[in-house]
Short mmCIF file of C-alpha atoms in Angstrom, two decimals:
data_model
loop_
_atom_site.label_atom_id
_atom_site.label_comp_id
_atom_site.label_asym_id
_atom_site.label_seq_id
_atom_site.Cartn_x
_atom_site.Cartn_y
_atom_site.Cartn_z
CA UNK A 1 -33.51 28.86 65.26
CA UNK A 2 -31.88 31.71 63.15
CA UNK A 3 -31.23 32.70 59.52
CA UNK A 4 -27.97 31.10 58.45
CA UNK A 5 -25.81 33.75 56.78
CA UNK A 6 -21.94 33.08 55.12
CA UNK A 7 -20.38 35.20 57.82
CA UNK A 8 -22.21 32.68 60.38
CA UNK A 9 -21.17 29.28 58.86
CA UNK A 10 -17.24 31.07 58.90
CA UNK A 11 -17.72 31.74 62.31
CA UNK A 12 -18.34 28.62 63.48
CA UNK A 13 -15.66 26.79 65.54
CA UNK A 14 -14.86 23.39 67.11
CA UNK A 15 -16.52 23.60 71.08
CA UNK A 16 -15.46 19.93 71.70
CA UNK A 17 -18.87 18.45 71.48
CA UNK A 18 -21.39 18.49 68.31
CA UNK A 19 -23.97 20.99 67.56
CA UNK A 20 -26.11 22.38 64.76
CA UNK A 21 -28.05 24.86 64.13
CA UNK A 22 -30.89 24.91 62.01
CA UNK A 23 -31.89 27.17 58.82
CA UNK A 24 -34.98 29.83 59.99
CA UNK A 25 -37.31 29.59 56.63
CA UNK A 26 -35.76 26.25 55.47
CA UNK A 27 -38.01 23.91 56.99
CA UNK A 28 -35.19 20.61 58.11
CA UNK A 29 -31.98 22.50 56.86
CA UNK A 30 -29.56 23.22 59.35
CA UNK A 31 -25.70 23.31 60.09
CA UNK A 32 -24.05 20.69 61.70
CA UNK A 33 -20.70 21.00 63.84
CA UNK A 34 -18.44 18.17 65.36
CA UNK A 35 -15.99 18.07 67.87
CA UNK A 36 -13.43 18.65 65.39
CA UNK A 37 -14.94 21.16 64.07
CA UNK A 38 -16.05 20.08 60.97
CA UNK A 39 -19.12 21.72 59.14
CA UNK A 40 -21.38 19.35 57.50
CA UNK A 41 -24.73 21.33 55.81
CA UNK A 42 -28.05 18.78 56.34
CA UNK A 43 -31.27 18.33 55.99
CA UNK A 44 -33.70 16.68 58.52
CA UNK A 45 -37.24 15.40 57.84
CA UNK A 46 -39.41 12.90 59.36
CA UNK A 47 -39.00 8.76 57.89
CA UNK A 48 -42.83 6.86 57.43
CA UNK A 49 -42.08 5.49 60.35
CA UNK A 50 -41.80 8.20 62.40
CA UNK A 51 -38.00 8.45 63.11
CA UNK A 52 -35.90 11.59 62.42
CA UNK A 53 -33.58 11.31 59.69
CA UNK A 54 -30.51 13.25 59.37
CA UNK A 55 -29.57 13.35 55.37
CA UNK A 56 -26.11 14.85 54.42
CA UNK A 57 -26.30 17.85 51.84
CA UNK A 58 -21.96 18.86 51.46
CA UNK A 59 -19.61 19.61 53.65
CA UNK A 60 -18.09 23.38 53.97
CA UNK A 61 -16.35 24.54 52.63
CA UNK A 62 -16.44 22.64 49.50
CA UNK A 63 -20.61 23.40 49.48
CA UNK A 64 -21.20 26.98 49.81
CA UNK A 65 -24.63 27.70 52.16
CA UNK A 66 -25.90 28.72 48.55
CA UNK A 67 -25.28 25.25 47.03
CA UNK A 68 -26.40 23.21 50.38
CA UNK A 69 -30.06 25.02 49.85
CA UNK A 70 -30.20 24.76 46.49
CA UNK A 71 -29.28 20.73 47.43
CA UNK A 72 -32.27 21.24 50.38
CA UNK A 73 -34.56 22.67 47.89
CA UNK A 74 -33.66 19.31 45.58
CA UNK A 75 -34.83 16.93 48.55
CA UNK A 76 -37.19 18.65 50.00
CA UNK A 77 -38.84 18.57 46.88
CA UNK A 78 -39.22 14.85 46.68
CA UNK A 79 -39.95 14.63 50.41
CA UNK A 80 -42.59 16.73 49.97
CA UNK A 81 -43.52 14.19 46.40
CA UNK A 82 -43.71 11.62 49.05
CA UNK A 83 -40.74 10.02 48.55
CA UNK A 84 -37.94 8.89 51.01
CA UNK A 85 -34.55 11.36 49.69
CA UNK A 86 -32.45 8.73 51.12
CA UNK A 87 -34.14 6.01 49.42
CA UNK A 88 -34.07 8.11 46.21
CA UNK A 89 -30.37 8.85 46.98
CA UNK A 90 -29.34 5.49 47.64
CA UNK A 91 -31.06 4.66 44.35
CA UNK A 92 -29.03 7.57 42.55
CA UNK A 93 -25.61 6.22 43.86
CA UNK A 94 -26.12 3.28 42.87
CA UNK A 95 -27.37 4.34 39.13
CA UNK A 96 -23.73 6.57 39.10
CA UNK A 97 -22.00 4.01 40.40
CA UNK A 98 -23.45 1.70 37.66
CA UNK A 99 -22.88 4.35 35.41
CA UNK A 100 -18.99 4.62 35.98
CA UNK A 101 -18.26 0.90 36.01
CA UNK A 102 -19.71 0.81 32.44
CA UNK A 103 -18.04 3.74 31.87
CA UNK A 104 -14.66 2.40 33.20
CA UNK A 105 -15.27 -0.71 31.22
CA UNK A 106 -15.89 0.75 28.04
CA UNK A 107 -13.18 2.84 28.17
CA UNK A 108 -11.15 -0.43 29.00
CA UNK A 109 -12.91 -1.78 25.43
CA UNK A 110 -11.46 1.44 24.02
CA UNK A 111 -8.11 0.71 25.02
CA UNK A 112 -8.07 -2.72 23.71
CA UNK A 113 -9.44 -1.98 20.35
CA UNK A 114 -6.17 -1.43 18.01
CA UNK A 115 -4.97 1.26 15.92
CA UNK A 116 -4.42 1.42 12.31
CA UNK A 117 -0.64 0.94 12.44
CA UNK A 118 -1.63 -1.75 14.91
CA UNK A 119 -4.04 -3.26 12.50
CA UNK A 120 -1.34 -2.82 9.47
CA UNK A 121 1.52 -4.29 11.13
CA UNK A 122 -0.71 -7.07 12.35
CA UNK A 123 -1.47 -7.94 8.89
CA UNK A 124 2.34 -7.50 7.00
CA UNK A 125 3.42 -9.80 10.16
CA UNK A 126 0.89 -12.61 9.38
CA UNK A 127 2.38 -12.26 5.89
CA UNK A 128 6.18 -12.39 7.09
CA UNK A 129 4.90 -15.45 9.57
CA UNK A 130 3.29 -17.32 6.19
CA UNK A 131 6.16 -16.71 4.24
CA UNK A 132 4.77 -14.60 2.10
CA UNK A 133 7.57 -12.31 0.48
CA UNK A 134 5.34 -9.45 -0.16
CA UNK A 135 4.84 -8.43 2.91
CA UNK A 136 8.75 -5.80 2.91
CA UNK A 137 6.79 -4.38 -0.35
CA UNK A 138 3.32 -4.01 1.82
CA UNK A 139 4.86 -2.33 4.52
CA UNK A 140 6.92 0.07 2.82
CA UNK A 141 3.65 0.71 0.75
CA UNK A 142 2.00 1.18 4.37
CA UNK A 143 4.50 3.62 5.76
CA UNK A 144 4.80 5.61 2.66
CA UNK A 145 1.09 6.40 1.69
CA UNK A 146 -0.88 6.34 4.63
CA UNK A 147 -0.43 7.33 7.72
CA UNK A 148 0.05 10.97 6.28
CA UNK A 149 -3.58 10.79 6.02
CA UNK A 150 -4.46 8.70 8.37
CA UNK A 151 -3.05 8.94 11.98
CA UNK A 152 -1.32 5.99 12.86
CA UNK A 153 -3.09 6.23 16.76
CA UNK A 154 -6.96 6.15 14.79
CA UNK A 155 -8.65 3.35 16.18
CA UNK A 156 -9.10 0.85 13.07
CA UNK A 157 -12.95 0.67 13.84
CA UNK A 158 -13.28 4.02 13.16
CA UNK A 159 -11.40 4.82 9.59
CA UNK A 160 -14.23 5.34 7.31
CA UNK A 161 -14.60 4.94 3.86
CA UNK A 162 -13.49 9.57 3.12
CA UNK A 163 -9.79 8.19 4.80
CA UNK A 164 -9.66 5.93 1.96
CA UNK A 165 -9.99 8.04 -0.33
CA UNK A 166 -8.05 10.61 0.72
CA UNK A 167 -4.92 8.11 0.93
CA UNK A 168 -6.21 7.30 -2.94
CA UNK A 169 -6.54 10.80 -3.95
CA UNK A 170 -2.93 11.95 -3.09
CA UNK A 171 -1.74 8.85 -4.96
CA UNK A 172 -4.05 9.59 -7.77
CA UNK A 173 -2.41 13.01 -8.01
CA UNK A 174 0.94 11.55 -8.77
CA UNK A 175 -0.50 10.18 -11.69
CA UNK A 176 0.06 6.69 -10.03
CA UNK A 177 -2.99 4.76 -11.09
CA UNK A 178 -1.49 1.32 -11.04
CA UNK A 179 -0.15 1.91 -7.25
CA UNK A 180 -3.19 3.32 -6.33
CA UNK A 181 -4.91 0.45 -7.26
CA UNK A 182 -2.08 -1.23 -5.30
CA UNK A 183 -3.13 0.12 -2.06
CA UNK A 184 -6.47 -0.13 -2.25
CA UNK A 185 -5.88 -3.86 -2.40
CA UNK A 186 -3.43 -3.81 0.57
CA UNK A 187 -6.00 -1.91 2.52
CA UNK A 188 -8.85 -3.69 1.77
CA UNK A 189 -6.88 -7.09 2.78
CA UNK A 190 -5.63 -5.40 6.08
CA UNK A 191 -9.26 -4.70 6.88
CA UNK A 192 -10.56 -8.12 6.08
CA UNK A 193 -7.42 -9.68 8.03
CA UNK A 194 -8.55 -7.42 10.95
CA UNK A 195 -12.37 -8.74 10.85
CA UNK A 196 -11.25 -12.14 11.01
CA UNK A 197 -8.72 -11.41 13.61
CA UNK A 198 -11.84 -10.69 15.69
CA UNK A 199 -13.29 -13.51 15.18
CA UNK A 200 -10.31 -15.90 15.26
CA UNK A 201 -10.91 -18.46 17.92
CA UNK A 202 -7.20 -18.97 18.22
CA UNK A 203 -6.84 -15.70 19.68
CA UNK A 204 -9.86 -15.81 21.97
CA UNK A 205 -7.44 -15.58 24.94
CA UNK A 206 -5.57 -12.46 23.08
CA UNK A 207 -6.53 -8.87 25.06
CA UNK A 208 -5.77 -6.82 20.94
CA UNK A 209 -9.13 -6.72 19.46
CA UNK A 210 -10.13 -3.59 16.54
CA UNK A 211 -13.84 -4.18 16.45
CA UNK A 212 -14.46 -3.64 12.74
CA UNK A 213 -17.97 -3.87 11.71
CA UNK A 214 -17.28 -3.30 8.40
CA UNK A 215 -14.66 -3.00 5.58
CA UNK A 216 -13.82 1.00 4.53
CA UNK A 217 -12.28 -0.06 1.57
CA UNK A 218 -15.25 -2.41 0.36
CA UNK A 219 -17.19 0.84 -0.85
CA UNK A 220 -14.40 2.80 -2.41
CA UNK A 221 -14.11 2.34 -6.37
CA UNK A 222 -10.71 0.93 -7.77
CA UNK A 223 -9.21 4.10 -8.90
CA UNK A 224 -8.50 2.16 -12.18
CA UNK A 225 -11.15 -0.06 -13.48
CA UNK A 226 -9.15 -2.31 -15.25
CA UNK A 227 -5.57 -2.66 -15.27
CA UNK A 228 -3.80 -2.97 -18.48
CA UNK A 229 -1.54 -6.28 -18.77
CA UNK A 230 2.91 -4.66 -18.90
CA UNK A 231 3.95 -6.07 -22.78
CA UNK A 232 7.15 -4.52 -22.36
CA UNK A 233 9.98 -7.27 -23.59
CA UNK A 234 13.46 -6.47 -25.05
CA UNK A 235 14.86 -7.11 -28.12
CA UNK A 236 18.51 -8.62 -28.07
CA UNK A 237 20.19 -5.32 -28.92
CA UNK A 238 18.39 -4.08 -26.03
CA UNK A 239 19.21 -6.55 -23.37
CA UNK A 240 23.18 -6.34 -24.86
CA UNK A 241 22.59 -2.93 -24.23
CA UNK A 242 21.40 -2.37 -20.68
CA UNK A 243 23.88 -5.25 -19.67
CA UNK A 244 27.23 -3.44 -21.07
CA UNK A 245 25.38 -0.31 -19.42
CA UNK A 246 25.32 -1.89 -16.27
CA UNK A 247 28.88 -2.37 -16.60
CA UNK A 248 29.66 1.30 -17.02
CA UNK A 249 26.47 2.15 -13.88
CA UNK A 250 28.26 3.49 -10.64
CA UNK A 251 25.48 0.85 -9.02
CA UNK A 252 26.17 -0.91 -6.00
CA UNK A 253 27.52 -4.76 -7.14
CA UNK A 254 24.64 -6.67 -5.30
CA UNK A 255 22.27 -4.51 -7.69
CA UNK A 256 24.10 -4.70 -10.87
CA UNK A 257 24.68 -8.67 -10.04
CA UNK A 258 20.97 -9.00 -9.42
CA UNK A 259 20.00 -7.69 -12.72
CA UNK A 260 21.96 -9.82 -14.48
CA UNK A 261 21.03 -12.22 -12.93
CA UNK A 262 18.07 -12.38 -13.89
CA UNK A 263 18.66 -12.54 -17.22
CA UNK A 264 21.18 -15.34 -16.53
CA UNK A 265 19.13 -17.84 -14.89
CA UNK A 266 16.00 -17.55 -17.88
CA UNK A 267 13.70 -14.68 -16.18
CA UNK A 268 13.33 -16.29 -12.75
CA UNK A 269 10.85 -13.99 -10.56
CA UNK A 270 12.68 -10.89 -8.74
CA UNK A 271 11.89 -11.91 -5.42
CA UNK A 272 13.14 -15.83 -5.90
CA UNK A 273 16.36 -14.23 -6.99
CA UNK A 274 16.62 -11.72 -4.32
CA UNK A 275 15.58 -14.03 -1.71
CA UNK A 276 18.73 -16.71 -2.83
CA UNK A 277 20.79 -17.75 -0.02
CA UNK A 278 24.45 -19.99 -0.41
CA UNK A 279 22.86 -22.91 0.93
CA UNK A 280 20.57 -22.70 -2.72
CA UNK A 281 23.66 -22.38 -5.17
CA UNK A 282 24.98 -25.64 -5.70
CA UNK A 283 28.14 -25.27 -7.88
CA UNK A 284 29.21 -29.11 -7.95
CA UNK A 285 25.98 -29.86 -9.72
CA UNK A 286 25.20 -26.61 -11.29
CA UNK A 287 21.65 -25.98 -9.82
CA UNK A 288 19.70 -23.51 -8.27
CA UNK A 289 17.00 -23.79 -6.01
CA UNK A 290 14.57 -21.53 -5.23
CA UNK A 291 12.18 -22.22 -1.99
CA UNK A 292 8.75 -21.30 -1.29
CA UNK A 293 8.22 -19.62 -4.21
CA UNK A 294 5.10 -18.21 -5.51
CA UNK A 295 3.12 -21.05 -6.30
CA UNK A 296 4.39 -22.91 -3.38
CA UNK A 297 6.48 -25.49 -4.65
CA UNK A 298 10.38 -25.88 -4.41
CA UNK A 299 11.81 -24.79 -7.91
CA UNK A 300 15.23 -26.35 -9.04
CA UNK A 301 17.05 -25.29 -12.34
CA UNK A 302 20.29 -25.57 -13.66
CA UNK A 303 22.29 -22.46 -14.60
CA UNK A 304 25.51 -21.81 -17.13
CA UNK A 305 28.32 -20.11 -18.06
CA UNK A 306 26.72 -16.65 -18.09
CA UNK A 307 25.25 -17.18 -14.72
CA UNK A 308 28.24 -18.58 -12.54
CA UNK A 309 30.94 -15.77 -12.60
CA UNK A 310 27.42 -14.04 -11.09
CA UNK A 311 26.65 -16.48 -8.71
CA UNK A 312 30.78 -17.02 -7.62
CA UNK A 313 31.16 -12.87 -6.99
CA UNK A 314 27.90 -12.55 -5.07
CA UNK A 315 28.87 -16.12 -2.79
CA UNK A 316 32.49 -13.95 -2.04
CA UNK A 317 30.44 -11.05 -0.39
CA UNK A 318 27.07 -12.84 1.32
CA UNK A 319 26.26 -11.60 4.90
CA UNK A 320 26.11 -13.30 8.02
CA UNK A 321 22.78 -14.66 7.21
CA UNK A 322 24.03 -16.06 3.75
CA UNK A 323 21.97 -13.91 1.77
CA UNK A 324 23.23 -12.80 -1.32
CA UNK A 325 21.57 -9.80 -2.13
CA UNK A 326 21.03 -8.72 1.57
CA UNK A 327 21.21 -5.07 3.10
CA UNK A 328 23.84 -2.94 1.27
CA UNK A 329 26.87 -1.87 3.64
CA UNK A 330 25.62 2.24 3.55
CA UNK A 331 24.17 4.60 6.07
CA UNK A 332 20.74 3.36 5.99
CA UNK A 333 21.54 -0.54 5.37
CA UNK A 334 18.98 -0.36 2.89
CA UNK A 335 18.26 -4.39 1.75
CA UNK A 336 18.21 -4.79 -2.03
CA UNK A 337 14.66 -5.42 -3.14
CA UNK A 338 12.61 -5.22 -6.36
CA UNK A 339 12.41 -1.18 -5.31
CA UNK A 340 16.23 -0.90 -5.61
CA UNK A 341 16.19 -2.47 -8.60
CA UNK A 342 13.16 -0.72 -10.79
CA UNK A 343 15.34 2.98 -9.27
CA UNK A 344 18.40 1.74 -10.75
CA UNK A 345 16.72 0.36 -14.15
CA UNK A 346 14.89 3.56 -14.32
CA UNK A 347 18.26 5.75 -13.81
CA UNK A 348 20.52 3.33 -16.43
CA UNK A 349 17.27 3.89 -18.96
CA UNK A 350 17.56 7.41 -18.72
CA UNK A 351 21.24 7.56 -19.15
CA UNK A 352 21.13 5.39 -22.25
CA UNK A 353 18.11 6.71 -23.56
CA UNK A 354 16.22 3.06 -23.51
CA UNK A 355 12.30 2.63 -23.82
CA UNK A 356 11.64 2.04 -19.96
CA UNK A 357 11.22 -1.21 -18.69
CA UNK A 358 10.65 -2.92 -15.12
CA UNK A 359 12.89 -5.68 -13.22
CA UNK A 360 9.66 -8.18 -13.98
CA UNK A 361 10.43 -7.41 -17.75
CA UNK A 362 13.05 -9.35 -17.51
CA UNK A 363 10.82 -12.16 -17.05
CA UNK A 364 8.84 -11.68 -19.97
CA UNK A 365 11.82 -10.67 -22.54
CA UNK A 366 13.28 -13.89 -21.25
CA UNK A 367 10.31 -15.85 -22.33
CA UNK A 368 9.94 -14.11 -25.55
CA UNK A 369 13.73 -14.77 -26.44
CA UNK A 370 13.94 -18.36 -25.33
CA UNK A 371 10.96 -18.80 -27.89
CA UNK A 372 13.12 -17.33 -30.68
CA UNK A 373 16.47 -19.69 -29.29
CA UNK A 374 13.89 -22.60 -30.44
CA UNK A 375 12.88 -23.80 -26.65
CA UNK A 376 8.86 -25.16 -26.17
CA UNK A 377 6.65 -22.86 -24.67
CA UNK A 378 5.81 -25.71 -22.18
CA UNK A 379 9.52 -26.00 -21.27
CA UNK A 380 9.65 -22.32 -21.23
CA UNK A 381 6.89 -22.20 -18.84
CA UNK A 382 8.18 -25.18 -16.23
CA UNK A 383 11.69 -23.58 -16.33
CA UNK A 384 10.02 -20.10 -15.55
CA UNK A 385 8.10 -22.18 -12.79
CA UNK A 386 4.70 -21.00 -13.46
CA UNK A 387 1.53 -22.50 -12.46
CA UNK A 388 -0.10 -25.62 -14.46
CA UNK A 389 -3.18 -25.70 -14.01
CA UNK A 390 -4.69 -28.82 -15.49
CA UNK A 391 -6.01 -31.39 -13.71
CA UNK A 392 -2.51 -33.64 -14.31
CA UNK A 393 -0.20 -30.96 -13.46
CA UNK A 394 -1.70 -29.86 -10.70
CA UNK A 395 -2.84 -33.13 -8.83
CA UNK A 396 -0.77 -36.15 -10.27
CA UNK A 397 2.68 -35.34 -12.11
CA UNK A 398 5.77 -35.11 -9.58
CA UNK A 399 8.19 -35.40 -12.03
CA UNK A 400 11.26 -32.44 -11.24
CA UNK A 401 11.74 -32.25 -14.82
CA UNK A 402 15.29 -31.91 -14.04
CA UNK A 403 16.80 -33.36 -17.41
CA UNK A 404 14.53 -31.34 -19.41
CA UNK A 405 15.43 -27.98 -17.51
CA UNK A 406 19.01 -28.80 -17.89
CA UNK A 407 18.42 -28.89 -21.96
CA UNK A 408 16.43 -25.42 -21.32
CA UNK A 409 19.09 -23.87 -19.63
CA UNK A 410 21.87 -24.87 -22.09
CA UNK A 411 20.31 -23.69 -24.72
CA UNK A 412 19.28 -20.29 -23.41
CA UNK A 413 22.96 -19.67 -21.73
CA UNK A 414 24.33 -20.20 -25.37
CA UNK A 415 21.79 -17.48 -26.68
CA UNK A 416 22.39 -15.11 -24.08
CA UNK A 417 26.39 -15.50 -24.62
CA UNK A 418 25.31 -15.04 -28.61
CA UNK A 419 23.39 -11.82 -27.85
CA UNK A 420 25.97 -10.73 -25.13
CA UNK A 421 28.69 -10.95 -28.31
CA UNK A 422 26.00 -9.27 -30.60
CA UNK A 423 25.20 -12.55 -33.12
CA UNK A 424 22.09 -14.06 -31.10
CA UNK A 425 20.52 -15.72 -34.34
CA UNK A 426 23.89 -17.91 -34.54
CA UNK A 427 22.66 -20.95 -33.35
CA UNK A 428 18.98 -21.08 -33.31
CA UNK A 429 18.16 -23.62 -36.29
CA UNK A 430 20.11 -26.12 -34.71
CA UNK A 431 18.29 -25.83 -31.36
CA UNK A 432 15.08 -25.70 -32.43
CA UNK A 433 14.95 -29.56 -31.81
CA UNK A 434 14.99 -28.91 -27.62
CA UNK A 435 11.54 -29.64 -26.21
CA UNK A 436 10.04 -30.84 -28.99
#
C-alpha cells in the first residue's frame, strides 16, 4: 500500500490484466486498473455479511484523486454511521431518477400549457367558428394593444393582474377611456374562455391546455366606471351634407357606397351591411336580407330608389366570394370594416368642418328622422331589427312583418330623396298615417 499522488494515477498504464492499488491513510480507497487501461477510483469496505464490496467512486479522468476522496470521505462516513453506501446509493439513484422523471414531466406540462397569443387566438377563433362578427374587431384590438406589453410567448397562467394594467395604462394615456374599457372586456372574456377551455370535456383528448387558476382581469377596475350612452344623431342638413361630401371624398367606392348605404336601407347595423353578400340582394323583389345578425334571427327588408343605384354599383365589383364590401384591391388588401369606415367619417368631418359622428350614428339619426317622416316607433324598431323583448315577441309572434316593412321603407326612401334635394319636411303630414 502507498500514498496515491496525481503524478501516480497519470502514470498508470494498461498491463493486460486488472490491478489496483490502494490509498495509504484512506482506509478502503484505492485505484483500480483494467486491461484496457481504464482508471476507475473505489472504495472497499466490508458488507454485514461479511463479503467485500467494491463501490465505484468516478472514473479518471473525469474525477480528479481530489474529488474521488472527497467522494470516499462521503461514504465512508455513512459506513462508518452503520449504513450500507450501496444501499444508501441505490436509494439516492433512485430518488434522482424519480426526481428527473417529474422533472421531465413537468416540463412536458410546461410545454403544453399555452401562451397568451395562443390563448387570444383561441378565443377570436371560437368567435369566428360561432359566427360571431366581432371577433376581426377583437383581434385587431388584440394585436394592436397588447402584446407590446405583454409577450405573446408568456404562458397565459402566468399574466397577472400588473400586465393588465399596464396594457390599460398605455390606452388610458391616449385619452381612450371608452376603448380601454373595450379591452378590458375582451381580456377578461379571453381569460374566462381559457378557464373553461380547461375544463371542457370536449377537448379532454386535446394535448393545448393554459392552466388558469384564476382570471387577471377579474381584479382590475374598469378604467371608466360608467360609460356614457353616444346621442350623436344628424339633422337633415347634416346627413345632405356628409352625403354630397362623400361625393367630392377621394374614398375608395366600397367605403363611400357603404356609408350611404347605410343611410339608404333605414340605419341597418354596420356589420349586417358590411357583411352583405349577392346572394342577399334580391332585385326582382326588392329585399334585403341580412343573416345571423345580432340578435340571431334572419332580418329581411325592402329597400328603394335611394338604395338600388348603391346596391347595382357594389353587385358590378363583388369579389370572388360575393362579398360586397370585401378587401379593397391595394397593397395591404385591407377588408372594409366598421374601422375603415369611422377613419374615413372622421377625415370627411374634418374637411367639412361637421360635429363628429360614428358609422353607428347612422343608426340612430336614422331612427330619429324616420320618427319625424311620421313612421311608429314600433315599426321603426322591427325595421331596425332590434330585440323585443316581451314575452309575445320573443316566444310566440313569427310573423316577418314583411308588408309592414315594405310601408317603412317607402316612406323613409321618399324622406331621404326629400332631404337629399334639401325639402325633407315635404311630405311628412301625409305619411304620418304609416304604422299607426
Amino acid at each position: 500500500m502507498a500514498k496515491l499522488t496525481v503524478n501516480f494515477i497519470k502514470s498508470l498504464k494498461a498491463t493486460g490484466t486488472a490491478y489496483r492499488k490502494m490509498d495509504d491513510g484512506y482506509a478502503g480507497f484505492g485505484v483500480k486498473v483494467s486491461p484496457s487501461g481504464k482508471i476507475s477510483f473505489i472504495f472497499r469496505y466490508k458488507a454485514t455479511d461479511g463479503r467485500d464490496v467494491p463501490m465505484v467512486l468516478g472514473y479518471h479522468p473525469q474525477t480528479t484523486l481530489a474529488q474521488a476522496r472527497e467522494l470516499w470521505s462521503h461514504w465512508r462516513a455513512i459506513y462508518d454511521s452503520g449504513r450500507d453506501p450501496k444501499t444508501v446509493q441505490a436509494e439516492q439513484l433512485e430518488r434522482e431518477e424519480e426526481n428527473r422523471k417529474a422533472t421531465a414531466l413537468q416540463r412536458k406540462h410546461e410545454a403544453m400549457q399555452g401562451s397568451v397569443r395562443q390563448l387570444l387566438e383561441a378565443y377570436t377563433n371560437d368567435l369566428k367558428t360561432n359566427g360571431k362578427r366581432s371577433w376581426s374587431e377583437t383581434e385587431r384590438v388584440f394585436e394592436t394593444n397588447v402584446y407590446q406589453h405583454i409577450p405573446a410567448t408568456t404562458k397565459a397562467k402566468d399574466v397577472l393582474p400588473d400586465d393588465i394594467r399596464a396594457v390599460l395604462a398605455e390606452i388610458i394615456q391616449r385619452d381612450a377611456l371608452v376603448m380601454a374599457n373595450r379591452v378590458r372586456a375582451y381580456l377578461s372574456a379571453a381569460f374566462a374562455f381559457g378557464i373553461s377551455w380547461d375544463n371542457d370535456s370536449r377537448r379532454h383528448f386535446e394535448s393545448l391546455r393554459f392552466g388558469i387558476k384564476t382570471n387577471p382581469v377579474r381584479d382590475v377596475p374598469k378604467p371608466l366606471k360608467s360609460e356614457k350612452p353616444r346621442d350623436r344623431a344628424l339633422s337633415e342638413f347634416e346627413v345632405k351634407q356628409v352625403w354630397e361630401a362623400l361625393g367630392d371624398s377621394d374614398f375608395h367606392p366600397k367605403t363611400i357606397g357603404a356609408i350611404r348605404l347605410l343611410f339608404a336601407l333605414g340605419g341597418q347595423r354596420v356589420e349586417d351591411v358590411l357583411f352583405l353578400t349577392e346572394d342577399d340582394v334580391d332585385f326582382v323583389n326588392r329585399l334585403v336580407t341580412f343573416r345571423d345578425t345580432k340578435n340571431g334571427t334572419t332580418h329581411v327588408i325592402p329597400f328603394g330608389d335611394v338604395a338600388e343605384p348603391l346596391l347595382k354599383e357594389r353587385m358590378l365589383d363583388t369579389n370572388a366570394g360575393g362579398e360586397l364590401f370585401g378587401k379593397i384591391k391595394s397593397k395591404r388588401e385591407e377588408p372594409i370594416d366598421s374601422t375603415t369606415l369611422s377613419h374615413a367619417i372622421t377625415k370627411l368631418c374634418r374637411r367639412i368642418n361637421l360635429e363628429h359622428f360614428q358609422p353607428k350614428d347612422i343608426r340612430r339619426t336614422a331612427k330619429t328622422l324616420m320618427g319625424f317622416a311620421g313612421i311608429s316607433k314600433e315599426a321603426r324598431d322591427r325595421f331596425q331589427n332590434h330585440a323585443l323583448t316581451d314575452v309575445s315577441s320573443k316566444h310566440y309572434d313569427r310573423y316577418n312583418y314583411l308588408a309592414e316593412h315594405r310601408q317603412t321603407s317607402a316612406v323613409w326612401d321618399a324622406y331621404l330623396q326629400n332631404i337629399l334635394a334639401g325639402s325633407p319636411q315635404a311630405n311628412v303630414v301625409q305619411l304620418r298615417v304609416v304604422g299607426e
